[in-house]
XYZ file of C-alpha atoms in Angstrom:
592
model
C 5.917 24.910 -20.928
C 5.325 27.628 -23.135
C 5.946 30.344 -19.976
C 8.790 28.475 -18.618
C 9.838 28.819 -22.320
C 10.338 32.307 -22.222
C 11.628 32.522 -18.889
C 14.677 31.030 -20.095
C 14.901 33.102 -22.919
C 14.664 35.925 -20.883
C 17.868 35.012 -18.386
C 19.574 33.778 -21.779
C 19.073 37.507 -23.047
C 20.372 39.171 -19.991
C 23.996 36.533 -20.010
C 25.434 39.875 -21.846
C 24.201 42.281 -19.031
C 25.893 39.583 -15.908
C 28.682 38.501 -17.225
C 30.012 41.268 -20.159
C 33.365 39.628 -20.475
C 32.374 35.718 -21.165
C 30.933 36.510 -24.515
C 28.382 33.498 -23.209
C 25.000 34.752 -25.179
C 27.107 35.473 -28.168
C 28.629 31.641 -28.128
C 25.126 30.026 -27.323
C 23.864 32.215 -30.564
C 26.975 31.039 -32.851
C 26.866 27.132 -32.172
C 22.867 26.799 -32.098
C 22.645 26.228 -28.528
C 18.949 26.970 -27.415
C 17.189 25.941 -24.111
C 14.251 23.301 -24.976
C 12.126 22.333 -22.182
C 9.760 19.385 -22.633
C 7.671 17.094 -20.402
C 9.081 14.324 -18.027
C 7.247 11.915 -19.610
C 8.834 12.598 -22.842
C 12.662 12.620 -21.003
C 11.270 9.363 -19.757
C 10.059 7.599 -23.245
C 12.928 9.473 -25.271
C 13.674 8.857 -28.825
C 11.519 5.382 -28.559
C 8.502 7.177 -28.484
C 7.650 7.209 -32.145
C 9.157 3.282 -32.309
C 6.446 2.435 -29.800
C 3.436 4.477 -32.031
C 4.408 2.628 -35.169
C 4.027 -0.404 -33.466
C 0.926 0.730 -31.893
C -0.292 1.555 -35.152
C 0.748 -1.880 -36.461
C -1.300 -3.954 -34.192
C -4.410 -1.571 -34.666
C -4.264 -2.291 -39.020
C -3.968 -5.919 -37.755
C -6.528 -6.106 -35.777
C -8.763 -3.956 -38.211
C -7.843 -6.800 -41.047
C -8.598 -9.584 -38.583
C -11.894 -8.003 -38.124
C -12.688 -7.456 -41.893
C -11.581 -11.123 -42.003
C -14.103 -12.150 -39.320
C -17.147 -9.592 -40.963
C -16.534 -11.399 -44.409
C -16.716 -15.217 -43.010
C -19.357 -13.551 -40.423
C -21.112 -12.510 -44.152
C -20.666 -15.783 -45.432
C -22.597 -17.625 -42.735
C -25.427 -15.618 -43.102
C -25.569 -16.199 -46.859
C -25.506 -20.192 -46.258
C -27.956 -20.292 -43.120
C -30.362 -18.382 -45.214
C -33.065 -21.160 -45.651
C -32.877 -22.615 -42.365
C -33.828 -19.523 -40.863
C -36.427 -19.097 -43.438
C -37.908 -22.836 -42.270
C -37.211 -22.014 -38.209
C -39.395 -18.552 -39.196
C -41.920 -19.948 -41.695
C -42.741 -23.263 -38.723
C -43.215 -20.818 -35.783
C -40.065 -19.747 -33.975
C -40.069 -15.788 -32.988
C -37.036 -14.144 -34.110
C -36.473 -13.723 -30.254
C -35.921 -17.366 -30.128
C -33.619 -17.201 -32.985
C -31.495 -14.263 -31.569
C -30.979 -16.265 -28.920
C -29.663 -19.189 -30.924
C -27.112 -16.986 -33.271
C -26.128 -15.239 -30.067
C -25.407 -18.562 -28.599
C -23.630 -19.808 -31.494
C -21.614 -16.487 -31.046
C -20.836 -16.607 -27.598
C -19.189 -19.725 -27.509
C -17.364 -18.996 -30.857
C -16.361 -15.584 -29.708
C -15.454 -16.702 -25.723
C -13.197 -19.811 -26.906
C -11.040 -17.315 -29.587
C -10.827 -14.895 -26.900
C -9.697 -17.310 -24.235
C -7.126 -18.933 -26.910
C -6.022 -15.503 -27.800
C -5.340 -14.360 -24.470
C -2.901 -17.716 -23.877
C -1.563 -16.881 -26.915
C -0.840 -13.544 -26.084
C 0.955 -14.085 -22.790
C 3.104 -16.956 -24.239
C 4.139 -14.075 -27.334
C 4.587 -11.389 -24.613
C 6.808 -13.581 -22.812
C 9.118 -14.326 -25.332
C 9.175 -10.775 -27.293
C 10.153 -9.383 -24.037
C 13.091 -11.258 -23.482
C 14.416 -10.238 -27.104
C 13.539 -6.625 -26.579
C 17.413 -5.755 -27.966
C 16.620 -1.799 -26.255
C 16.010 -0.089 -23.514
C 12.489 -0.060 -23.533
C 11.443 2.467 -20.131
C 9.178 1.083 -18.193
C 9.267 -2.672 -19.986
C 9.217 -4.258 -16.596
C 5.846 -3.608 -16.036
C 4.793 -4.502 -19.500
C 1.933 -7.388 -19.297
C -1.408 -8.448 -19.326
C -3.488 -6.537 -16.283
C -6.635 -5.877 -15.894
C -7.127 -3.223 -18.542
C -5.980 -5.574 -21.021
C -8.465 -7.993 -20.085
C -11.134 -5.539 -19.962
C -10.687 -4.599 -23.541
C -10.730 -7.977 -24.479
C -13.901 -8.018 -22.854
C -15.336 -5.069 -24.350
C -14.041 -6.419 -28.157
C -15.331 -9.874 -27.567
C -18.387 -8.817 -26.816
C -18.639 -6.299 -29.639
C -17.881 -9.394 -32.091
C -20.066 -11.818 -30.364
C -23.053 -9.195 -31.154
C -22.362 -8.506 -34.354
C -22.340 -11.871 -35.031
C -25.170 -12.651 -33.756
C -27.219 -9.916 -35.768
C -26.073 -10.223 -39.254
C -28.403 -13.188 -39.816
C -31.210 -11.365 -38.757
C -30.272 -8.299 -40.389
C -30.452 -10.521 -43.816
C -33.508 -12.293 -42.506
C -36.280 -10.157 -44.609
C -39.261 -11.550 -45.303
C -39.079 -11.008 -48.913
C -36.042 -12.733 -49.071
C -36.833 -15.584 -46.954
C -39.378 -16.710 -49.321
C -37.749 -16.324 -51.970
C -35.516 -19.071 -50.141
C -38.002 -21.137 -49.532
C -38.809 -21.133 -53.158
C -35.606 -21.345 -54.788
C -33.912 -23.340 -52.691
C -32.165 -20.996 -50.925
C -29.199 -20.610 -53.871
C -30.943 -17.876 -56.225
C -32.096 -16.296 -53.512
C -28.371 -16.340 -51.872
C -27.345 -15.024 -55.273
C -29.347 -11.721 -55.758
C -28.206 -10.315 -52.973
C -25.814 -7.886 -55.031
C -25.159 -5.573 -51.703
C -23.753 -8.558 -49.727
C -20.913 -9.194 -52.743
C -20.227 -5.962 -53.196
C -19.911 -6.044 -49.179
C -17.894 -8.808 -48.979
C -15.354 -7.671 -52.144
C -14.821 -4.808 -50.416
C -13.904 -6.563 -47.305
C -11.704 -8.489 -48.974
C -10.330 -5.048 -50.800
C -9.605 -3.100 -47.350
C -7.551 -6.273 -46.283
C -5.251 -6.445 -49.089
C -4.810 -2.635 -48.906
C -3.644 -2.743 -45.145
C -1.758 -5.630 -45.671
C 0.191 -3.803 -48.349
C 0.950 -1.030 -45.908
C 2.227 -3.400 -43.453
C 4.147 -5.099 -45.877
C 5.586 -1.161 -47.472
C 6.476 -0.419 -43.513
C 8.333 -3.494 -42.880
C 10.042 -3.526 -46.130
C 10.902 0.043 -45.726
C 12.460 -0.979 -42.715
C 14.028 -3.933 -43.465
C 16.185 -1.211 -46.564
C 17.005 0.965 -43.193
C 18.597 -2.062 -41.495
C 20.362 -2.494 -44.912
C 21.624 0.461 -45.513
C 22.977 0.417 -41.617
C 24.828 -2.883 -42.059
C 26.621 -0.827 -45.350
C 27.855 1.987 -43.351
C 31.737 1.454 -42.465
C 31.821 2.060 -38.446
C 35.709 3.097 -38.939
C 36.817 0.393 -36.073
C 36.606 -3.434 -36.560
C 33.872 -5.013 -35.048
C 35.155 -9.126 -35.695
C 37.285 -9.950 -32.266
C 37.164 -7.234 -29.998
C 36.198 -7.450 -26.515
C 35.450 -4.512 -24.174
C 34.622 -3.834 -20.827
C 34.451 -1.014 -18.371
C 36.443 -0.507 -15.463
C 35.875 2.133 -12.797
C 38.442 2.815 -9.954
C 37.239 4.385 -6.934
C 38.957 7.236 -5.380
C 38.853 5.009 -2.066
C 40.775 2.548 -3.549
C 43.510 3.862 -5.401
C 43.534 7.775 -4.508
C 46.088 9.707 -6.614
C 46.206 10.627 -10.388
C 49.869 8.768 -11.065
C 49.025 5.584 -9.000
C 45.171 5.059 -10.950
C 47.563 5.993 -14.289
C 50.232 3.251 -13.187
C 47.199 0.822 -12.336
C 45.676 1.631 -16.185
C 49.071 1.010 -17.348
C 50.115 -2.128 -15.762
C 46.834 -3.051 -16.972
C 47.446 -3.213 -20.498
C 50.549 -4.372 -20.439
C 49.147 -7.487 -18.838
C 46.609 -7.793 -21.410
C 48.609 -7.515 -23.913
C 50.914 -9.865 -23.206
C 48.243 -12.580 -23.126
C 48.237 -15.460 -26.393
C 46.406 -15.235 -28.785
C 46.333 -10.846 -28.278
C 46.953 -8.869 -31.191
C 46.313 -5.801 -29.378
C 44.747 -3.646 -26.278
C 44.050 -0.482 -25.065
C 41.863 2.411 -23.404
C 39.195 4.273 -24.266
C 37.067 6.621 -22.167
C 34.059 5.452 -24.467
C 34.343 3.184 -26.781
C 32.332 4.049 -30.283
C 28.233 3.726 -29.956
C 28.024 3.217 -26.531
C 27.143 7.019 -26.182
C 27.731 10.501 -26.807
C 31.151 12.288 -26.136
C 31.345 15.625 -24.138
C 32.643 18.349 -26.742
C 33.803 21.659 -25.916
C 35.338 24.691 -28.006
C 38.938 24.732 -29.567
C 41.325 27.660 -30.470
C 43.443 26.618 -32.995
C 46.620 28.959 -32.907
C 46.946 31.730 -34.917
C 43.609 31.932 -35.453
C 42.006 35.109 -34.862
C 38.005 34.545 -33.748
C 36.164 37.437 -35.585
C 32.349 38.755 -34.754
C 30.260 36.617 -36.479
C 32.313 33.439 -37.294
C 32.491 30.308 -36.272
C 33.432 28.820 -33.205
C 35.232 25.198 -33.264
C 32.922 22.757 -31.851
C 35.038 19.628 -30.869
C 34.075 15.992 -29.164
C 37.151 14.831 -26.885
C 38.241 11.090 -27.118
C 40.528 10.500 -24.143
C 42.644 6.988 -25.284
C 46.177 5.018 -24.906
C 48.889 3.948 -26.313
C 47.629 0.978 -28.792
C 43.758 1.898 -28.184
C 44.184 2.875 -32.079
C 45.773 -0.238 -33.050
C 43.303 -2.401 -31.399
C 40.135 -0.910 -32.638
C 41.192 -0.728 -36.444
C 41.347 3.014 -36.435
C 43.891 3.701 -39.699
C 46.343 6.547 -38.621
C 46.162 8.966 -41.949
C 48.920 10.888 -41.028
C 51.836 11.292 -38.353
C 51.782 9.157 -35.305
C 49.583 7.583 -32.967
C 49.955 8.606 -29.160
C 52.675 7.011 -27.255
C 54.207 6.427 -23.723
C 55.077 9.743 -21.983
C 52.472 11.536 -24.173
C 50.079 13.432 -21.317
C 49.606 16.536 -19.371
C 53.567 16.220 -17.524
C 55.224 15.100 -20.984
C 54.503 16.175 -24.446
C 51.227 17.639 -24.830
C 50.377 15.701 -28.133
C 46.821 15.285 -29.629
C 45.058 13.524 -32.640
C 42.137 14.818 -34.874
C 39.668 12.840 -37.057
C 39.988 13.309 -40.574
C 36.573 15.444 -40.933
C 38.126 17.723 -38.163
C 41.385 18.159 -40.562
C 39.732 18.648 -43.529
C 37.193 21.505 -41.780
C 39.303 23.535 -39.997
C 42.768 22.878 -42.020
C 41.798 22.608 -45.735
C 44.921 23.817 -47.570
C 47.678 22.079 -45.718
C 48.591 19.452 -43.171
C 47.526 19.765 -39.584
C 50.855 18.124 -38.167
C 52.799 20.184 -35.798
C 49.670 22.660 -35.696
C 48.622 24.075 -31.734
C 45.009 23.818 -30.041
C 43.944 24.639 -26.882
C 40.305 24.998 -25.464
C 38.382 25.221 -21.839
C 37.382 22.010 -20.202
C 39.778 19.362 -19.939
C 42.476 21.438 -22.438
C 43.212 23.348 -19.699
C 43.721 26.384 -21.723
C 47.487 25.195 -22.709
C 48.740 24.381 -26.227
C 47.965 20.671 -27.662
C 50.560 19.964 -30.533
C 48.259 17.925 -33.225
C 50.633 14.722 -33.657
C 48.526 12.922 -36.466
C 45.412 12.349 -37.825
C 42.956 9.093 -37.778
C 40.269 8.016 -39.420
C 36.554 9.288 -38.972
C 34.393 7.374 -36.440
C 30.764 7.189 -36.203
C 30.955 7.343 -32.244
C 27.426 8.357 -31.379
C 25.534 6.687 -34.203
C 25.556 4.833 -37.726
C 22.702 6.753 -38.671
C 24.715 10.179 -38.173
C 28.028 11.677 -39.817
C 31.006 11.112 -37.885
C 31.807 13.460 -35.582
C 34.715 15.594 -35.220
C 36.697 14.027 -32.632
C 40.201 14.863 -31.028
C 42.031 12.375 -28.986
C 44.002 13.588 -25.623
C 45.791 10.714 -23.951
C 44.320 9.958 -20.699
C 46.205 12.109 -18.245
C 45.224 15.844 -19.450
C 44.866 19.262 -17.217
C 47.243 21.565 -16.326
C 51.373 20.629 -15.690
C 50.328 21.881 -11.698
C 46.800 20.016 -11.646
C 47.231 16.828 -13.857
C 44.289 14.525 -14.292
C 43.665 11.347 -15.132
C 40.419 9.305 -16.180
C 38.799 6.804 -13.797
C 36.378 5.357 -15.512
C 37.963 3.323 -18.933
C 36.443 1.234 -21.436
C 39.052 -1.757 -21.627
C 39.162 -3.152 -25.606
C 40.970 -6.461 -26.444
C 42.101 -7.693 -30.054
C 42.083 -11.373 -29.603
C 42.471 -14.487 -31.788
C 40.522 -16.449 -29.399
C 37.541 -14.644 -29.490
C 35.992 -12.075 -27.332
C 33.686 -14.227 -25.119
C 36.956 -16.570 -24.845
C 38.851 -13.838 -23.301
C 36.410 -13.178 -20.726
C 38.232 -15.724 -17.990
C 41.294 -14.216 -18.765
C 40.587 -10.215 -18.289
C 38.861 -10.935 -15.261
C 41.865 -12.757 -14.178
C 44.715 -10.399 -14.811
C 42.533 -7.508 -13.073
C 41.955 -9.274 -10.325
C 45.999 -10.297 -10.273
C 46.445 -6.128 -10.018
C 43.156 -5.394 -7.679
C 40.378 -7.995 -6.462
C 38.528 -5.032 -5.186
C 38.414 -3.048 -8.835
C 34.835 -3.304 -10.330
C 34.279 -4.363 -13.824
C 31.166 -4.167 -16.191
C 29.681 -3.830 -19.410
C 31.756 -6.847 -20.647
C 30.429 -7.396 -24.624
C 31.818 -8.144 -27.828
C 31.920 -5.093 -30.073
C 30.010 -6.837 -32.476
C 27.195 -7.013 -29.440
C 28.055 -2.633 -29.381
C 27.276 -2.660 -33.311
C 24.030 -4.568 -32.745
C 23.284 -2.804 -29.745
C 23.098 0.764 -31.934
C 21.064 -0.623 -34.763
C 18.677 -2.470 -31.992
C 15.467 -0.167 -31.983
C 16.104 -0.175 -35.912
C 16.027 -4.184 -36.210
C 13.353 -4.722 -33.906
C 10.958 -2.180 -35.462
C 12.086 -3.936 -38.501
C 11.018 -7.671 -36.929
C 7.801 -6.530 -35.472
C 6.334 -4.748 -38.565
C 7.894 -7.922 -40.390
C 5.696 -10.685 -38.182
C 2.569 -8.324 -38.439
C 2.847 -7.443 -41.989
C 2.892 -11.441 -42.362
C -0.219 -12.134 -40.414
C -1.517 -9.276 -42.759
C -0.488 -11.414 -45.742
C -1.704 -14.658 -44.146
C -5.007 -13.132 -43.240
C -5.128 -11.125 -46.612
C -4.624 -14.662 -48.503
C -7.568 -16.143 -46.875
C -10.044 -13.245 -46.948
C -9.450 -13.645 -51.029
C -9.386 -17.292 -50.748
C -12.506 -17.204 -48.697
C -14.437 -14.776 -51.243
C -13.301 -16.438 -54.480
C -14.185 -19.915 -52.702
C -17.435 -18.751 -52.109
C -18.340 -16.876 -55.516
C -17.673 -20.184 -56.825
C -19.694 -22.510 -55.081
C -22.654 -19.852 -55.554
C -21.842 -20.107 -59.430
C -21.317 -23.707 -59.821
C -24.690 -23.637 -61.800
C -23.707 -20.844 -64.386
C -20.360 -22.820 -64.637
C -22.181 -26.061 -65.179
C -24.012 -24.148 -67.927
C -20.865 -22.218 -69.140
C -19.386 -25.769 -69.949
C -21.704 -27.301 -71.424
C -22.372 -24.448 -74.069
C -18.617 -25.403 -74.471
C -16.530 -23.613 -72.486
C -13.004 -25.357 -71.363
C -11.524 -25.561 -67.735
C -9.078 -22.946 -69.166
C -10.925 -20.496 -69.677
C -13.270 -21.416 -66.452
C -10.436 -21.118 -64.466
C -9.134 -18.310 -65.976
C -12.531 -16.534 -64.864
C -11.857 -17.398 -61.337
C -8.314 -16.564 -61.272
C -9.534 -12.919 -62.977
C -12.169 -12.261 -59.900
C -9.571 -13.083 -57.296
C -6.888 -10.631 -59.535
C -9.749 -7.884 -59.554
C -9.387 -8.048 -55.763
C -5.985 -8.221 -55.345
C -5.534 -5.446 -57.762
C -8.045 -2.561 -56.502
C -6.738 -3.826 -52.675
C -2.837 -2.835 -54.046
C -4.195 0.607 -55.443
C -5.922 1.644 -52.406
C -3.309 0.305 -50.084
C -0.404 2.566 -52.430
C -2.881 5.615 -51.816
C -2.818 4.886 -47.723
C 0.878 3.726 -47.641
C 2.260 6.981 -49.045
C 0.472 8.865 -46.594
C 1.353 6.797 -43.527
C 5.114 5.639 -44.667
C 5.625 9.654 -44.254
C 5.352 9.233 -40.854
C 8.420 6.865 -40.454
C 10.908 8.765 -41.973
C 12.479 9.467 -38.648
C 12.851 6.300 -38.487
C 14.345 5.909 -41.951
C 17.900 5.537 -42.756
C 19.148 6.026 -46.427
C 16.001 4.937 -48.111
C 13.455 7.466 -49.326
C 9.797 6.913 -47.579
C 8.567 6.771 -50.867
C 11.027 4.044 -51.706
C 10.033 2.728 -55.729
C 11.261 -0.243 -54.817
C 9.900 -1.424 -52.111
C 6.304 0.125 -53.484
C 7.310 -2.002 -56.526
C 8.424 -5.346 -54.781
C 5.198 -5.266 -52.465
C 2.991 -4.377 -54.822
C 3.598 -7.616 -57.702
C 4.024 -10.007 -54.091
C 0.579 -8.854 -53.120
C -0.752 -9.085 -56.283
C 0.695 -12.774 -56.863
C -0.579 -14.208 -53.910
C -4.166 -12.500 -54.718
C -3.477 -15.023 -57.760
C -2.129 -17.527 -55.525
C -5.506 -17.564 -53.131
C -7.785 -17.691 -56.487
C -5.882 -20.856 -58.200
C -7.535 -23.683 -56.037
C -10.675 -22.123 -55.947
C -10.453 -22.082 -59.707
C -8.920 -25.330 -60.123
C -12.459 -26.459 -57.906
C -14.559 -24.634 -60.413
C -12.860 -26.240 -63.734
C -13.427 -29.373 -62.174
C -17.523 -29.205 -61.856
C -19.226 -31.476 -63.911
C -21.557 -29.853 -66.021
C -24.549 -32.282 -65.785
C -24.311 -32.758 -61.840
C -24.412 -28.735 -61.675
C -27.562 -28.585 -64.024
C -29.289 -31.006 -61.977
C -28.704 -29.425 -58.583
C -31.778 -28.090 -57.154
């Protein structure tokens, strides 16, 4: 890539030595226009590419937390099957025999969660890729194959091992009699290294639950600050569609004009129709071409600027039915085209760049491509449009009617999205399009027919779903979060139910016992939100080109995850602690 590179640099370079008059080079230079070449795999996966990491990335913190989930309860076992293996050990069996048993135990645990999750899996993939609202490349061949299953595999058999040896790694002989001796709960107790194991555990899950949560919340203030942004069209009762006419069917420029035409007068004189018309593209459906403008009188100087504009190509009432407020002057009308009057719109951003101290009306552009070269006399001005995205400035458009070129060599566009005002609503109108253009031409294909509400959705798609997947994960973080706490705290207390017992009966109330708990399970909670702020900041960098008007270091949503995460750490430690206020003191003392 890096040859090919400067191989185009090269023939760029030499544009001045073939073609001295053109100015090319000095044009590609003055508008940024550089040749990038990059990989066909990455023209292939596009701009979803860092959508489909961040999810990647999600799924890989949720299966880490399952598994710190799984090593804590895998923890807890071992802790409360300390004495029986002490007694299996201490009346003969090798610790062959009892490998065999844990590994047992593990392989039917482990086999019937993988099994279950696989089922589950395909059922979720099923339905996730039916509301895929993007074009995802390749999604067709998204399932569960063989690889899939062979990770599974490998995983499954990964966690049916290490299940099977922590018991034996705790099985010391030491500590086995010490079992034996105490009755298995003081011995269960000194083992400092295992809390300190299993708080930790519990710690690390918190922490990448809380980055989860910071993703998806950061996300879910993108898709807000989307829904905020004013399109510049109405969205509420418009219906388009696309309609292509072949040159075989309907050959020359005034008879595909005349079918356009006839076209929208039949649509518009439909009940319940406030108003129709034609667009080449209507607004976030895709880019516009764009090409340079003279504007007259203008004198272009070494080093300036050159006007960089995108060409909207619309009818008659195409204003009116969109919602597009005319500023200034008039809208386009009948007779307006290449043979008639040559008059044009500009958006209000192109005005206000290029005409700054006084009114564009009755001002001249021309420009290559479809301007022909010939003076355009600018007729009014419209509002600004976000045409290519929500998430980007609003272009600077100018609108041609739909019949442009030369007076000689007039042209006219084939290919026009249809849009529809209606009172009945756009899914309503449906019957009734298809109707009236197959009343003018059975044979004239249509497509594309949505509401523009759908077009709206459509653009903030890869935005919302990101948003919905990091959403469900970072809430199977939270769920699994909640009972690795719940699970910890639980445990602490039934290994302390003696030191309670003796706690209340020097006097202490179920307050103040419960307050303990709730303190442990806070501790937890707490040092899980600080390390999960430290990791968050660092990762949440990575989706801020993703990010639309929110910062990726967003106070509030650092804020608003942080005191959730730290409730529900309080949350997960208030039935434990209810459990522990509730022992009674002399049935703890006389526990064995």
């Amino acid at each position: 890539l890096k040859a090919l590179d400067t191989e185009f640099q090269g023939l760029l370079s030499r544009l001045t030595d073939l073609y001295p008059e053109s100015g090319g080079a000095g044009f590609l230079a003055d508008v940024g226009i550089k040749t990038r070449n990059r990989p066909l795999k990455e023209d292939l996966v596009g701009d979803i590419e860092p959508t489909l990491w961040i999810l990647l990335g999600t799924v890989g913190l949720v299966l880490l937390i399952a598994c710190a989930n799984v090593a804590n309860l895998a923890l807890v076992r071992a802790e409360g099957r300390r004495q029986e293996l002490a007694v299996r050990l201490a009346m003969g069996a090798g610790r062959r025999e009892v490998f065999r048993l844990f590994m047992g135990e593990s392989l039917i645990l482990v086999g019937a969660a993988a099994i279950l999750g696989l089922v589950i899996a395909d059922w979720a993939l099923r339905i996730s890729l039916g509301f895929i609202p993007f074009d995802l490349p390749r999604a067709a061949e998204i399932g569960i194959d063989q690889r899939i299953l062979a990770f599974t595999a490998l995983l499954s058999l990964v966690c049916c091992i290490v299940l099977g040896l922590i018991p034996l790694a705790r099985a010391r002989v030491a500590g086995l009699a010490g079992s034996l001796r105490d009755g298995g709960e003081r011995g269960a107790t000194s083992g400092r290294r295992t809390h300190r194991l299993r708080d930790g555990l519990a710690v690390v899950q918190v922490a990448l639950a809380l980055v989860l949560l910071v993703g998806a919340g950061l996300m879910f203030r993108s898709f807000q600050a989307l829904g905020r942004v004013d399109p510049g069209f109405f969205t509420e009762g418009l219906l388009t569609a696309r309609v292509i006419v072949p040159p075989g069917e309907i050959q020359g420029w005034d008879e595909t004009a005349s079918f356009f035409r006839q076209l929208q007068q039949r649509l518009d004189a439909q009940p319940g129709v406030e108003g129709a018309g034609l667009t080449r593209r209507v607004p976030l459906s895709g880019t516009l071409g764009f090409t340079t403008v003279d504007l007259e009188g203008r004198q272009q100087e070494p080093g300036a600027d050159y006007i960089v504009a995108h060409l909207a190509f619309s009818s008659p009432g195409y204003l009116e039915a969109m919602g597009i407020p005319l500023v200034e002057g008039r809208a386009l009308q009948t007779g307006d085209g290449a043979q008639g009057f040559r008059g044009a719109l500009v958006s209000e951003s192109f005005a206000r760049r290029w005409w700054p101290d006084g009114s564009p009306l009755g001002r001249r552009i021309s420009g290559g491509g479809l301007l022909s070269q010939e003076w355009w006399e600018v007729v009014g001005v419209v509002g600004d449009v976000h045409q290519a995205s929500l998430a980007q400035d609003p272009e600077h458009l100018v609108y041609l009617p739909i019949t442009t070129g030369s007076r000689e060599a007039p042209h006219t566009m084939r290919a026009m999205d249809v849009v529809v005002r209606t009172t009945i609503g756009p899914l309503g109108f449906l019957p009734v399009l298809q109707r009236e253009l197959n009343a003018l031409n059975p044979r004239i294909p249509v497509a594309n027919l949505r509401s523009m509400s759908a077009v709206v959705n459509q653009a903030n798609a890869q935005t919302s779903f990101t948003m919905a997947m990091l959403g469900a994960s970072a809430g199977i973080a939270l769920l699994l979060g909640l009972v690795g706490i719940y699970g910890v705290v639980s445990y602490l207390v039934s290994l302390r139910r003696r030191e309670i017992g003796v706690r209340m009966a020097l006097g202490a109330t179920t307050t103040s016992v419960r307050g303990m708990v709730v303190r442990e399970g806070l501790a937890l909670g707490v040092g899980g939100v600080a390390l999960g702020l430290i990791a968050a900041g660092f990762l949440s960098s990575l989706m801020s080109s993703l990010l639309f008007g929110v910062r990726s270091l967003d106070p509030a949503t650092y804020l608003s995850v942080s005191v959730a995460l730290v409730t529900v750490s309080a949350l997960a430690s208030w039935l434990p602690a209810r459990r522990a206020a509730g022992v009674d003191p002399s049935m703890a003392l006389r526990e064995d």
